[in-house]
Amino acid sequence: MTTPPTNADNGKTSGTILKERGSNTPIPAAELLRADAGDVEARTITMDRSGAERVTAERVVMSKSGAKTIEARSARLDDSGAMTVRAEQAVLQSSSALAIMAAEARIVTSKVGLVSAGTATFEPGSKVLVFAGTADGDVRPAVNTIGAAAFGAALGFVLLVIGRVVRRGAR
């Protein structure tokens, strides 16, 4: 469904193609302004006060927007959020993400659950739960990779013991 939404700020029509309701087919889009979309795929995607399920592009720029999954060569999030970001270069400014997997990441006053990066730069005010990679700047993850592995092993052991106790009680 081609929908030419008007830009309330200047009355201009943007050349946006949105997902038709009830369809999960990726569609090309250049710009989303105050819109919700399902899967969006294009060379460059700019989102402003918008939301999307899956965003796939060479370059993604988001402002006050959200996405479930972002896959890009370059991703920049300003006052935005994402569940998963996979990119060669990822920059988060006052944003949040559950997981970032990138060759290079820059986190500025943002909150991230997991950062896995070849090189990561953390500015003051950034919060990271788990970090794996090489860091520049002051990063104090709540759990590092060794701590995460130890926690996983301990949790696995506890679940194994509980499972055996439950099975014995069922006999």
CSV table of C-alpha atoms in Angstrom, one decimal:
chain,number,residue,atom,x,y,z
A,1,MET,CA,0.0,0.0,0.0
A,2,THR,CA,1.6,3.3,-1.0
A,3,THR,CA,0.6,6.0,1.4
A,4,PRO,CA,1.9,9.5,0.8
A,5,PRO,CA,1.6,11.0,4.4
A,6,THR,CA,1.9,14.7,4.7
A,7,ASN,CA,4.5,16.3,6.9
A,8,ALA,CA,2.6,18.4,9.5
A,9,ASP,CA,5.6,20.7,9.9
A,10,ASN,CA,5.8,21.9,6.3
A,11,GLY,CA,2.8,20.4,4.6
A,12,LYS,CA,5.0,18.5,2.1
A,13,THR,CA,4.3,14.9,1.1
A,14,SER,CA,7.0,12.4,1.8
A,15,GLY,CA,7.7,9.6,-0.6
A,16,THR,CA,7.1,6.8,2.0
A,17,ILE,CA,5.9,3.3,1.3
A,18,LEU,CA,4.3,1.7,4.3
A,19,LYS,CA,3.4,-1.9,5.0
A,20,GLU,CA,-0.2,-2.9,4.3
A,21,ARG,CA,-2.0,-4.1,7.4
A,22,GLY,CA,-2.0,-7.9,7.8
A,23,SER,CA,1.1,-8.3,5.6
A,24,ASN,CA,4.7,-9.1,6.8
A,25,THR,CA,6.3,-8.5,3.4
A,26,PRO,CA,9.4,-6.2,3.5
A,27,ILE,CA,8.8,-3.1,1.4
A,28,PRO,CA,11.2,-0.3,0.3
A,29,ALA,CA,11.0,2.9,2.3
A,30,ALA,CA,13.1,6.0,2.4
A,31,GLU,CA,11.6,7.9,5.3
A,32,LEU,CA,9.0,7.2,8.0
A,33,LEU,CA,7.6,10.3,9.7
A,34,ARG,CA,5.2,9.7,12.7
A,35,ALA,CA,4.3,6.3,11.3
A,36,ASP,CA,4.2,2.7,12.2
A,37,ALA,CA,5.4,0.0,9.9
A,38,GLY,CA,6.1,-3.7,9.9
A,39,ASP,CA,9.2,-4.7,8.0
A,40,VAL,CA,11.1,-1.9,6.3
A,41,GLU,CA,13.9,-2.5,3.8
A,42,ALA,CA,15.8,0.1,1.8
A,43,ARG,CA,19.3,1.4,1.1
A,44,THR,CA,18.9,4.3,3.6
A,45,ILE,CA,16.1,4.5,6.2
A,46,THR,CA,15.3,7.6,8.3
A,47,MET,CA,12.7,7.3,11.0
A,48,ASP,CA,11.3,10.2,13.0
A,49,ARG,CA,8.8,9.4,15.8
A,50,SER,CA,8.0,6.1,14.1
A,51,GLY,CA,8.1,2.4,14.9
A,52,ALA,CA,8.9,-0.7,12.9
A,53,GLU,CA,9.3,-4.4,13.5
A,54,ARG,CA,12.4,-5.2,11.3
A,55,VAL,CA,14.6,-2.5,9.7
A,56,THR,CA,17.1,-3.6,7.1
A,57,ALA,CA,19.3,-1.1,5.4
A,58,GLU,CA,22.9,0.0,4.7
A,59,ARG,CA,22.3,3.2,6.8
A,60,VAL,CA,19.6,3.6,9.5
A,61,VAL,CA,19.0,6.9,11.3
A,62,MET,CA,16.3,6.9,14.0
A,63,SER,CA,15.1,9.9,16.1
A,64,LYS,CA,12.5,9.4,18.8
A,65,SER,CA,11.6,6.0,17.2
A,66,GLY,CA,11.6,2.3,18.0
A,67,ALA,CA,12.3,-0.9,16.3
A,68,LYS,CA,12.3,-4.6,17.2
A,69,THR,CA,15.3,-5.5,15.0
A,70,ILE,CA,17.8,-3.4,13.1
A,71,GLU,CA,20.3,-4.8,10.6
A,72,ALA,CA,22.5,-2.2,9.0
A,73,ARG,CA,26.1,-1.3,8.0
A,74,SER,CA,25.6,1.9,10.0
A,75,ALA,CA,23.0,2.6,12.6
A,76,ARG,CA,22.4,5.8,14.6
A,77,LEU,CA,19.8,6.0,17.3
A,78,ASP,CA,18.9,9.3,18.9
A,79,ASP,CA,16.4,9.2,21.8
A,80,SER,CA,15.3,5.9,20.4
A,81,GLY,CA,15.0,2.3,21.3
A,82,ALA,CA,15.6,-1.2,19.8
A,83,MET,CA,15.5,-4.7,20.9
A,84,THR,CA,18.4,-5.9,18.7
A,85,VAL,CA,20.9,-3.9,16.7
A,86,ARG,CA,23.3,-5.7,14.3
A,87,ALA,CA,25.6,-3.3,12.5
A,88,GLU,CA,29.2,-2.7,11.4
A,89,GLN,CA,29.0,0.8,13.1
A,90,ALA,CA,26.4,1.5,15.8
A,91,VAL,CA,26.0,4.8,17.7
A,92,LEU,CA,23.4,5.3,20.5
A,93,GLN,CA,22.8,8.8,21.8
A,94,SER,CA,20.3,8.9,24.8
A,95,SER,CA,18.8,5.7,23.6
A,96,SER,CA,18.3,2.1,24.8
A,97,ALA,CA,18.8,-1.3,23.4
A,98,LEU,CA,18.5,-4.8,24.7
A,99,ALA,CA,21.4,-6.1,22.6
A,100,ILE,CA,24.0,-4.6,20.3
A,101,MET,CA,26.3,-6.7,18.1
A,102,ALA,CA,28.7,-4.4,16.1
A,103,ALA,CA,32.3,-4.2,14.9
A,104,GLU,CA,32.4,-0.6,16.3
A,105,ALA,CA,30.0,0.8,18.8
A,106,ARG,CA,29.7,4.2,20.5
A,107,ILE,CA,27.4,4.5,23.5
A,108,VAL,CA,26.6,8.0,24.7
A,109,THR,CA,24.3,8.4,27.8
A,110,SER,CA,22.4,5.3,26.8
A,111,LYS,CA,21.3,2.1,28.4
A,112,VAL,CA,22.2,-1.3,26.8
A,113,GLY,CA,21.7,-4.8,28.1
A,114,LEU,CA,24.4,-6.6,26.1
A,115,VAL,CA,27.1,-5.1,24.0
A,116,SER,CA,29.3,-7.4,21.8
A,117,ALA,CA,31.7,-5.2,19.8
A,118,GLY,CA,35.2,-5.4,18.4
A,119,THR,CA,35.7,-1.9,19.7
A,120,ALA,CA,33.3,0.1,21.9
A,121,THR,CA,33.5,3.6,23.2
A,122,PHE,CA,31.4,4.4,26.2
A,123,GLU,CA,30.8,8.1,27.2
A,124,PRO,CA,30.0,9.0,30.8
A,125,GLY,CA,26.4,8.3,31.8
A,126,SER,CA,26.1,5.1,29.8
A,127,LYS,CA,25.0,1.9,31.5
A,128,VAL,CA,25.8,-1.6,30.3
A,129,LEU,CA,24.7,-4.9,31.9
A,130,VAL,CA,27.0,-7.3,29.9
A,131,PHE,CA,30.0,-6.3,27.7
A,132,ALA,CA,32.2,-8.4,25.5
A,133,GLY,CA,34.9,-6.8,23.5
A,134,THR,CA,37.5,-4.1,23.7
A,135,ALA,CA,36.5,-0.8,25.3
A,136,ASP,CA,37.6,2.8,25.1
A,137,GLY,CA,36.3,5.1,27.8
A,138,ASP,CA,34.9,4.4,31.3
A,139,VAL,CA,32.8,1.2,31.1
A,140,ARG,CA,31.7,-0.7,34.2
A,141,PRO,CA,29.4,-3.4,33.1
A,142,ALA,CA,27.4,-5.1,35.8
A,143,VAL,CA,28.6,-8.4,34.5
A,144,ASN,CA,31.6,-9.1,32.2
A,145,THR,CA,32.0,-12.1,30.0
A,146,ILE,CA,33.7,-14.2,32.7
A,147,GLY,CA,31.0,-13.3,35.2
A,148,ALA,CA,28.2,-14.0,32.6
A,149,ALA,CA,29.8,-17.5,31.9
A,150,ALA,CA,30.0,-18.3,35.6
A,151,PHE,CA,26.4,-17.1,36.1
A,152,GLY,CA,25.2,-19.3,33.2
A,153,ALA,CA,27.1,-22.3,34.6
A,154,ALA,CA,25.7,-21.8,38.1
A,155,LEU,CA,22.1,-21.3,36.8
A,156,GLY,CA,22.5,-24.5,34.6
A,157,PHE,CA,23.6,-26.5,37.7
A,158,VAL,CA,20.7,-25.2,39.8
A,159,LEU,CA,18.2,-26.0,37.1
A,160,LEU,CA,19.7,-29.5,36.8
A,161,VAL,CA,19.4,-30.2,40.5
A,162,ILE,CA,15.8,-28.8,40.6
A,163,GLY,CA,14.9,-31.0,37.7
A,164,ARG,CA,16.2,-34.1,39.3
A,165,VAL,CA,14.5,-33.3,42.6
A,166,VAL,CA,11.2,-32.8,40.8
A,167,ARG,CA,11.6,-36.1,38.9
A,168,ARG,CA,12.3,-38.0,42.1
A,169,GLY,CA,9.2,-36.6,43.7
A,170,ALA,CA,7.1,-37.6,40.7
A,171,ARG,CA,8.0,-41.3,41.1
